[in-house]
Coordinates of C-alpha atoms in Angstrom, one line a residue:
Chain A
M1 CA 35.0 15.6 3.8
E2 CA 32.8 14.4 0.7
Y3 CA 31.8 10.9 0.8
Q4 CA 33.3 8.9 -1.8
W5 CA 31.1 7.0 -4.1
N6 CA 32.1 3.8 -5.0
F7 CA 30.0 1.2 -7.2
A8 CA 32.5 -1.4 -7.8
P9 CA 31.8 -3.6 -5.1
I10 CA 28.2 -3.7 -6.5
F11 CA 28.9 -4.7 -9.8
A12 CA 31.6 -7.4 -8.1
H13 CA 28.3 -9.1 -6.8
S14 CA 26.1 -8.3 -9.2
D15 CA 25.5 -12.4 -9.7
A16 CA 23.9 -11.9 -6.2
L17 CA 21.4 -9.5 -7.0
L18 CA 20.5 -11.3 -10.2
V19 CA 19.6 -14.0 -8.1
G20 CA 17.6 -11.7 -5.8
A21 CA 15.7 -9.9 -8.9
L22 CA 14.8 -13.5 -10.2
G23 CA 13.5 -14.2 -6.4
T24 CA 11.4 -10.8 -6.6
L25 CA 10.0 -11.8 -10.1
R26 CA 9.4 -15.5 -9.0
I27 CA 7.3 -14.2 -6.4
F28 CA 5.5 -11.4 -7.7
V29 CA 4.3 -13.7 -10.8
V30 CA 2.9 -16.0 -8.2
C31 CA 1.4 -13.5 -6.0
L32 CA -0.2 -11.8 -8.8
L33 CA -1.8 -15.2 -10.3
L34 CA -3.0 -16.4 -7.2
G35 CA -4.2 -13.0 -6.0
L36 CA -6.2 -12.1 -8.9
S37 CA -7.5 -15.6 -9.6
L38 CA -8.6 -15.7 -5.8
G39 CA -9.5 -12.4 -6.2
L40 CA -12.1 -12.8 -8.6
L41 CA -13.8 -15.7 -7.1
V42 CA -14.1 -13.4 -3.9
G43 CA -15.4 -11.0 -5.8
L44 CA -18.2 -13.2 -7.8
A45 CA -18.9 -14.7 -4.2
R46 CA -19.5 -11.3 -2.9
Y47 CA -21.7 -10.1 -5.6
S48 CA -23.8 -13.2 -5.7
T49 CA -27.1 -13.0 -3.5
R50 CA -26.7 -16.1 -1.4
R51 CA -25.8 -15.3 2.1
L52 CA -23.7 -18.1 2.5
L53 CA -21.3 -17.0 0.0
T54 CA -21.6 -13.3 0.5
W55 CA -20.9 -13.3 4.1
P56 CA -17.7 -15.3 4.5
A57 CA -16.5 -13.3 1.5
A58 CA -17.3 -10.2 3.0
A59 CA -15.7 -10.9 6.4
F60 CA -12.2 -12.4 4.4
V61 CA -12.5 -8.5 2.6
E62 CA -12.7 -6.7 5.2
F63 CA -10.2 -8.7 7.7
F64 CA -7.3 -8.7 4.8
R65 CA -8.1 -5.3 3.9
N66 CA -7.7 -3.9 7.6
T67 CA -4.8 -5.4 8.9
P68 CA -1.3 -4.9 7.6
V69 CA 0.1 -7.2 5.1
L70 CA 3.7 -7.6 7.1
V71 CA 1.8 -8.7 10.3
Q72 CA -0.1 -11.5 7.7
I73 CA 3.3 -12.3 6.8
I74 CA 4.7 -12.5 10.0
W75 CA 1.6 -14.2 11.6
F76 CA 1.5 -17.1 8.3
F77 CA 5.4 -17.4 8.9
F78 CA 5.7 -17.5 13.1
A79 CA 2.2 -18.6 13.9
L80 CA 0.6 -20.9 11.2
P81 CA 3.5 -23.7 11.4
I82 CA 2.0 -24.5 15.0
L83 CA -1.3 -24.9 13.5
V84 CA -0.6 -27.2 10.6
P85 CA 1.4 -30.2 10.5
F86 CA 3.8 -29.4 7.8
E87 CA 6.8 -26.6 7.4
I88 CA 6.2 -23.4 6.5
S89 CA 8.8 -21.8 4.2
P90 CA 9.3 -18.2 3.8
M91 CA 8.2 -18.3 0.5
T92 CA 5.0 -20.1 1.4
A93 CA 4.6 -17.5 4.0
A94 CA 5.2 -14.4 2.1
V95 CA 3.2 -16.0 -0.9
L96 CA 0.1 -16.5 1.6
G97 CA 0.4 -12.9 3.0
I98 CA 0.9 -11.2 -0.3
S99 CA -1.7 -13.1 -2.5
L100 CA -4.5 -12.9 0.4
N101 CA -3.7 -9.5 0.7
S102 CA -3.8 -8.8 -2.8
A103 CA -7.0 -11.0 -3.4
A104 CA -8.9 -9.2 -0.7
F105 CA -8.1 -5.6 -2.8
S106 CA -8.8 -7.1 -6.1
A107 CA -12.1 -8.8 -5.2
E108 CA -13.5 -5.3 -4.4
I109 CA -12.3 -4.0 -8.1
F110 CA -14.0 -7.0 -9.6
R111 CA -17.2 -6.6 -8.0
G112 CA -16.9 -2.6 -8.4
G113 CA -16.4 -3.6 -12.3
I114 CA -19.3 -6.1 -12.3
Q115 CA -21.7 -3.4 -10.5
S116 CA -21.0 -0.9 -13.1
I117 CA -22.2 -2.8 -16.0
E118 CA -26.0 -1.6 -16.8
P119 CA -28.7 -4.2 -15.8
G120 CA -30.0 -4.1 -19.4
Q121 CA -26.7 -6.2 -20.5
W122 CA -28.3 -8.8 -17.8
E123 CA -31.7 -8.3 -19.4
A124 CA -30.1 -8.8 -22.8
G125 CA -28.5 -12.0 -22.0
R126 CA -31.5 -13.5 -20.2
A127 CA -33.8 -12.7 -22.9
I128 CA -31.7 -15.2 -25.5
G129 CA -31.9 -17.5 -22.9
M130 CA -28.4 -17.6 -21.1
S131 CA -27.6 -18.8 -17.8
Y132 CA -26.3 -16.6 -14.9
A133 CA -22.9 -17.9 -15.4
Q134 CA -23.0 -17.7 -19.1
I135 CA -24.0 -13.9 -19.0
M136 CA -21.0 -13.7 -16.6
R137 CA -18.9 -15.1 -18.4
R138 CA -19.7 -14.2 -22.0
I139 CA -21.0 -10.6 -21.5
I140 CA -20.3 -8.9 -18.1
L141 CA -16.7 -10.2 -17.2
P142 CA -15.5 -9.3 -20.9
Q143 CA -16.6 -5.6 -20.7
A144 CA -16.1 -5.6 -16.7
I145 CA -12.6 -6.5 -17.1
R146 CA -11.9 -3.5 -19.5
R147 CA -13.0 -0.9 -17.3
M148 CA -10.9 -2.5 -14.4
L149 CA -7.7 -2.8 -16.3
P150 CA -5.7 0.6 -14.8
A151 CA -7.2 -0.4 -11.3
L152 CA -5.8 -4.1 -11.9
T153 CA -2.7 -2.6 -13.2
N154 CA -2.2 -0.5 -10.0
R155 CA -2.7 -3.6 -8.1
G156 CA 0.1 -5.1 -9.9
I157 CA 2.8 -2.4 -9.2
E158 CA 1.4 -2.7 -5.8
I159 CA 2.4 -6.6 -5.6
F160 CA 5.5 -5.7 -6.8
K161 CA 6.4 -3.3 -4.3
M162 CA 5.0 -5.5 -1.6
S163 CA 7.6 -8.2 -2.4
T164 CA 10.3 -6.6 -0.6
L165 CA 8.3 -7.6 2.3
A166 CA 9.3 -11.3 1.8
S167 CA 12.8 -10.3 2.9
V168 CA 11.8 -10.0 6.3
V169 CA 11.3 -13.6 6.8
A170 CA 14.3 -14.2 5.1
Y171 CA 13.0 -14.9 1.7
V172 CA 15.9 -14.3 -1.2
E173 CA 14.9 -11.3 -3.1
L174 CA 16.2 -8.2 -4.4
L175 CA 16.3 -6.6 -1.1
H176 CA 17.2 -9.4 1.1
Q177 CA 20.5 -9.7 -1.3
G178 CA 20.9 -5.7 -1.0
R179 CA 20.9 -6.1 2.8
L180 CA 23.7 -8.9 2.5
I181 CA 26.0 -7.1 0.3
A182 CA 25.7 -3.8 2.4
S183 CA 26.9 -5.5 5.4
L184 CA 29.6 -7.2 3.3
N185 CA 31.0 -4.3 2.0
F186 CA 29.7 -1.7 4.4
N187 CA 28.5 0.3 1.7
P188 CA 24.9 0.8 2.6
I189 CA 24.7 4.3 0.3
E190 CA 25.7 2.5 -3.0
T191 CA 23.9 -0.7 -2.5
Y192 CA 20.3 0.5 -1.1
T193 CA 20.4 3.4 -4.0
V194 CA 21.1 1.1 -6.8
I195 CA 18.1 -1.0 -5.3
A196 CA 16.0 2.0 -5.2
V197 CA 17.0 2.6 -8.9
A198 CA 16.5 -0.7 -10.0
F199 CA 12.8 -0.8 -8.6
F200 CA 12.0 2.5 -9.9
L201 CA 13.4 1.8 -13.5
F202 CA 11.5 -1.6 -13.3
L203 CA 8.1 -0.1 -12.4
Y204 CA 8.0 3.6 -13.8
P205 CA 7.5 2.4 -17.3
L206 CA 4.2 0.3 -16.0
V207 CA 3.0 3.8 -13.9
R208 CA 3.2 5.6 -17.4
A209 CA 1.2 2.9 -19.0
T210 CA -1.4 3.1 -16.6
Y211 CA -1.7 6.4 -17.1
V212 CA -2.1 5.8 -20.9
L213 CA -4.6 3.2 -20.3
E214 CA -6.5 5.4 -17.9
R215 CA -6.8 8.3 -20.4
R216 CA -7.5 6.0 -23.2
L217 CA -10.1 4.3 -21.7
G218 CA -11.7 7.5 -20.2
R219 CA -12.0 8.4 -23.7
S220 CA -13.4 5.3 -25.3
D221 CA -16.1 4.9 -22.4
Chain B
M1 CA -4.7 -30.5 19.2
Y2 CA -3.0 -27.3 20.1
Q3 CA -3.8 -25.8 23.6
W4 CA -4.5 -22.0 23.1
D5 CA -3.2 -19.9 25.9
F6 CA -3.8 -16.5 26.2
A7 CA -2.8 -16.0 29.9
P8 CA 0.7 -14.8 29.0
V9 CA -0.3 -12.3 26.3
L10 CA -3.0 -10.8 28.6
A11 CA -0.2 -10.6 31.4
N12 CA 1.9 -8.6 29.2
F13 CA -0.8 -6.6 27.6
D14 CA 1.0 -3.3 28.7
L15 CA 3.8 -4.3 26.1
L16 CA 1.5 -4.3 23.2
A17 CA -0.3 -1.1 24.4
L18 CA 3.2 0.5 24.5
G19 CA 3.6 -0.6 21.0
L20 CA 0.4 0.4 19.6
L21 CA 0.7 3.7 21.1
N22 CA 4.3 4.0 19.3
T23 CA 2.6 3.1 16.1
F24 CA 0.0 5.9 16.6
A25 CA 3.1 8.2 17.2
V26 CA 4.9 7.5 14.2
T27 CA 1.8 7.9 12.0
G28 CA 0.7 10.9 13.6
T29 CA 4.1 12.6 12.7
A30 CA 4.1 11.4 9.4
L31 CA 0.6 13.0 9.0
A32 CA 1.7 16.0 10.7
F33 CA 4.5 16.5 7.9
G34 CA 2.9 14.5 5.3
V35 CA 0.0 16.3 4.9
P36 CA 1.5 20.1 4.6
L37 CA 4.7 18.6 2.5
G38 CA 1.7 16.9 0.3
L39 CA -0.1 20.3 -0.5
A40 CA 3.2 22.3 -1.0
L41 CA 4.0 19.5 -3.8
A42 CA 0.8 19.2 -5.3
L43 CA 0.7 23.3 -5.8
A44 CA 4.4 23.4 -7.2
R45 CA 3.6 20.7 -9.8
L46 CA 0.3 22.8 -10.6
T47 CA 2.3 25.9 -11.0
G48 CA 3.1 25.5 -14.5
K49 CA 6.6 26.8 -13.7
P50 CA 9.0 24.0 -15.1
L51 CA 11.1 24.7 -12.5
L52 CA 8.7 23.8 -9.7
A53 CA 6.7 21.1 -11.4
W54 CA 9.4 19.1 -12.6
P55 CA 11.4 18.5 -9.0
A56 CA 8.0 18.2 -7.6
G57 CA 6.8 15.6 -10.3
L58 CA 10.3 13.6 -9.9
L59 CA 9.7 13.5 -6.1
I60 CA 6.3 12.0 -6.2
E61 CA 6.8 9.6 -8.7
V62 CA 10.0 8.2 -7.3
F63 CA 8.3 8.3 -3.5
R64 CA 5.2 6.6 -5.5
T65 CA 7.0 4.1 -7.7
T66 CA 9.7 2.4 -5.1
P67 CA 9.0 0.2 -2.2
P68 CA 8.7 1.4 1.3
L69 CA 10.9 -0.8 2.7
V70 CA 13.5 0.3 0.4
Q71 CA 13.0 4.0 1.3
L72 CA 13.1 3.2 4.9
F73 CA 16.3 1.0 4.5
W74 CA 17.8 4.0 2.4
F75 CA 16.6 6.5 5.1
F76 CA 18.1 4.5 8.0
F77 CA 21.2 2.7 6.7
A78 CA 22.5 5.4 4.1
L79 CA 21.4 9.1 4.6
P80 CA 23.3 9.0 8.3
I81 CA 26.3 8.3 6.7
L82 CA 25.6 11.1 3.9
I83 CA 24.5 13.6 6.3
R84 CA 26.7 12.6 9.5
V85 CA 24.0 12.7 11.5
E86 CA 23.1 9.5 14.3
M87 CA 19.4 8.3 12.8
T88 CA 17.6 6.8 15.4
P89 CA 14.7 4.3 14.2
F90 CA 11.9 6.9 15.2
M91 CA 13.5 9.6 12.9
A92 CA 14.1 7.4 10.0
A93 CA 10.6 6.2 9.9
A94 CA 9.3 9.8 10.2
A95 CA 11.2 10.8 7.4
T96 CA 10.7 8.1 5.2
F97 CA 6.8 7.9 6.2
S98 CA 6.4 11.9 5.8
I99 CA 7.9 12.2 2.7
Q100 CA 6.1 8.8 1.1
S101 CA 2.5 10.1 2.5
A102 CA 3.5 13.5 1.2
A103 CA 4.2 12.0 -2.3
F104 CA 0.3 10.4 -2.1
F105 CA -1.3 13.4 -0.8
A106 CA 0.2 15.7 -3.6
E107 CA -1.8 13.5 -5.9
V108 CA -5.2 13.4 -3.9
F109 CA -4.6 17.0 -3.4
R110 CA -3.9 17.7 -7.3
G111 CA -6.8 15.3 -8.2
G112 CA -9.2 17.5 -5.9
I113 CA -8.0 20.6 -7.0
V114 CA -8.1 19.7 -10.6
S115 CA -11.7 18.1 -10.2
I116 CA -13.0 21.9 -9.3
E117 CA -14.7 23.5 -12.0
R118 CA -12.9 26.5 -14.0
G119 CA -16.1 28.6 -13.7
Q120 CA -14.9 28.9 -10.0
W121 CA -11.3 30.3 -10.9
E122 CA -12.9 32.6 -13.6
A123 CA -15.2 34.0 -10.9
G124 CA -12.5 34.6 -8.4
R125 CA -10.3 36.2 -11.1
A126 CA -13.5 38.7 -12.4
I127 CA -13.7 40.1 -8.9
G128 CA -10.1 41.0 -9.0
M129 CA -8.9 38.0 -6.7
T130 CA -5.1 37.1 -7.6
H131 CA -4.2 33.3 -8.3
S132 CA -3.0 32.7 -4.7
Q133 CA -6.0 34.2 -3.0
A134 CA -8.8 32.2 -5.1
M135 CA -6.7 29.3 -4.7
R136 CA -6.9 29.9 -0.7
R137 CA -10.2 31.5 -0.4
I138 CA -12.3 29.7 -3.3
I139 CA -11.0 26.2 -4.7
L140 CA -8.9 24.8 -1.6
P141 CA -12.1 25.1 0.6
Q142 CA -14.0 23.3 -1.7
A143 CA -11.7 21.0 -2.7
V144 CA -10.7 19.7 0.6
K145 CA -14.3 18.7 1.0
R146 CA -14.4 16.4 -2.1
M147 CA -11.0 14.8 -0.7
I148 CA -11.8 13.7 2.3
P149 CA -12.6 10.1 1.3
A150 CA -9.6 9.7 -0.5
F151 CA -7.3 11.4 2.5
M152 CA -8.8 8.8 5.2
E153 CA -7.9 6.3 2.8
R154 CA -4.2 7.2 2.4
A155 CA -4.2 7.5 6.4
I156 CA -5.5 4.4 6.7
E157 CA -2.6 3.1 4.3
L158 CA -0.3 5.3 6.3
M159 CA -0.9 3.3 9.5
K160 CA -0.5 0.0 7.8
T161 CA 2.4 1.1 6.2
T162 CA 4.1 1.9 9.4
T163 CA 4.6 -1.7 10.7
L164 CA 7.6 -1.8 8.1
V165 CA 9.4 0.4 11.2
A166 CA 9.5 -2.9 13.3
V167 CA 12.3 -4.1 10.6
V168 CA 14.6 -1.2 11.9
S169 CA 13.8 -2.5 15.5
Y170 CA 11.6 0.8 16.5
A171 CA 9.4 -0.7 19.2
D172 CA 5.9 -0.4 17.2
L173 CA 3.3 -2.7 17.7
L174 CA 4.3 -5.6 15.4
Y175 CA 8.0 -5.5 17.1
Q176 CA 6.7 -5.6 20.4
A177 CA 4.3 -8.4 19.7
N178 CA 7.4 -10.5 17.9
E179 CA 9.5 -9.8 21.2
L180 CA 6.8 -10.9 23.6
A181 CA 6.1 -13.9 21.1
Q182 CA 10.1 -15.0 21.6
K183 CA 10.0 -14.1 25.4
T184 CA 6.8 -16.2 26.2
F185 CA 7.1 -18.8 23.3
R186 CA 3.5 -18.2 22.3
P187 CA 3.5 -16.7 18.8
L188 CA 0.6 -18.1 17.6
E189 CA -1.7 -16.2 20.3
V190 CA 0.5 -13.0 21.1
L191 CA 0.4 -12.9 16.6
T192 CA -3.2 -13.2 16.6
V193 CA -3.9 -10.8 19.3
A194 CA -1.3 -8.3 17.5
A195 CA -3.5 -8.7 14.1
L196 CA -6.8 -8.4 16.1
L197 CA -5.6 -5.3 17.5
Y198 CA -4.6 -4.0 14.1
F199 CA -7.9 -5.0 12.8
V200 CA -10.1 -3.5 15.6
C201 CA -8.2 0.4 15.1
I202 CA -8.1 0.4 11.2
F203 CA -11.3 -1.2 10.8
A204 CA -13.2 1.6 13.2
V205 CA -11.2 4.3 10.9
S206 CA -12.8 2.5 8.0
L207 CA -16.2 2.3 8.9
A208 CA -16.0 6.2 10.1
S209 CA -14.5 7.2 6.8
R210 CA -17.3 5.1 4.7
A211 CA -20.1 7.0 7.1
L212 CA -18.5 10.1 6.4
E213 CA -18.2 9.4 2.6
R214 CA -22.0 8.7 2.7
R215 CA -22.7 11.8 4.4
L216 CA -21.0 13.9 1.8
A217 CA -22.4 11.8 -0.9
V218 CA -25.9 12.8 0.3
S219 CA -24.9 16.7 0.8
G220 CA -24.2 16.3 -2.9
E221 CA -20.5 16.0 -3.1
T222 CA -18.9 14.1 -5.3
T223 CA -15.7 12.4 -4.2
V224 CA -12.3 12.3 -5.8
R225 CA -10.3 9.3 -6.1

């Protein structure tokens, strides 16, 4: 007997999916902003020559790069509330896990990008009397960020995919809503197919854009 | 001030050890199927025959751009209804992560193969080798050496991704830790120990891979990312 596909119940719940999609977008934007800006700070700390800065930054990067992000989210949700005096919402736990994880990964991208700039650029800045911070801000970072763009877009795509993990601590996002719809209507095939297609349709243009960006930067450098 | 107490964790350490073994089992199975499948996908994508290259490319892109948790749910909840088999969490996880890592390994293989200079192909053809002979005897042996660092990185990513199987209640390290946390009412200690266990295992592999990368760099091999 052939399986009868029926997508009608999913369209009947399209409002629930919309709420989920908004939840996904919200956590994506928050984690992207927090993850990248924290990553820049950690990357700068790792690049500096002061031991007091490089050591903690290196420990942070190694720890968060070498543990699974789901373990981090679960730790923030179930273990951290015991240590701190306030409640941790699913959103907070997921944002902490995903942002710190992406900060660790993007810190390495920022460090690599800064290191890839030729020493001559530093010397030129110093020759016209700029301070370290001025050179970094006005000369090094603008050039480095251009080179890092493909790697950073990849990070963004990873963050988007990671946002589904927030459903494990019952944060309302697309996959969480899909799970509800599937258990209400007993139609996991259609629901999970729709969700997978939705993610693919959203992310595939970004992936193509990254390829194009890589090729164009490769040519101009 | 919270009183840390690791005694309940240490008393039940065998549960966590079992979970860690199961984590290795899933990772190993996914690697065993994912690497050959990834090589096949990469070769299919590189053939230049649209009938082979297109489906391989589509499979690679779909599995690289959808979240692994969505894939796992699809394989665990949807596929059993379509093909009418009972799916255990282990089977679902093995299938998902084999195909998913194959998609990533395919790109690693492709990068490695493409990075070999054209002269190597021409030399093979000049002494009368066929395409598949040149691939097997000249190109792949050199490409595989260049791919080792990217390959190790993917394997580490794979091991971290396998924690998702805890969500479909396969008894991996994270699942066992969660169970133990509920049983002992010590989530802080149990989850911290679990995180440290993951860190120790994965960090060891990372260090080994960095050492290997340095040795390859010394022997003059460029690495493919």
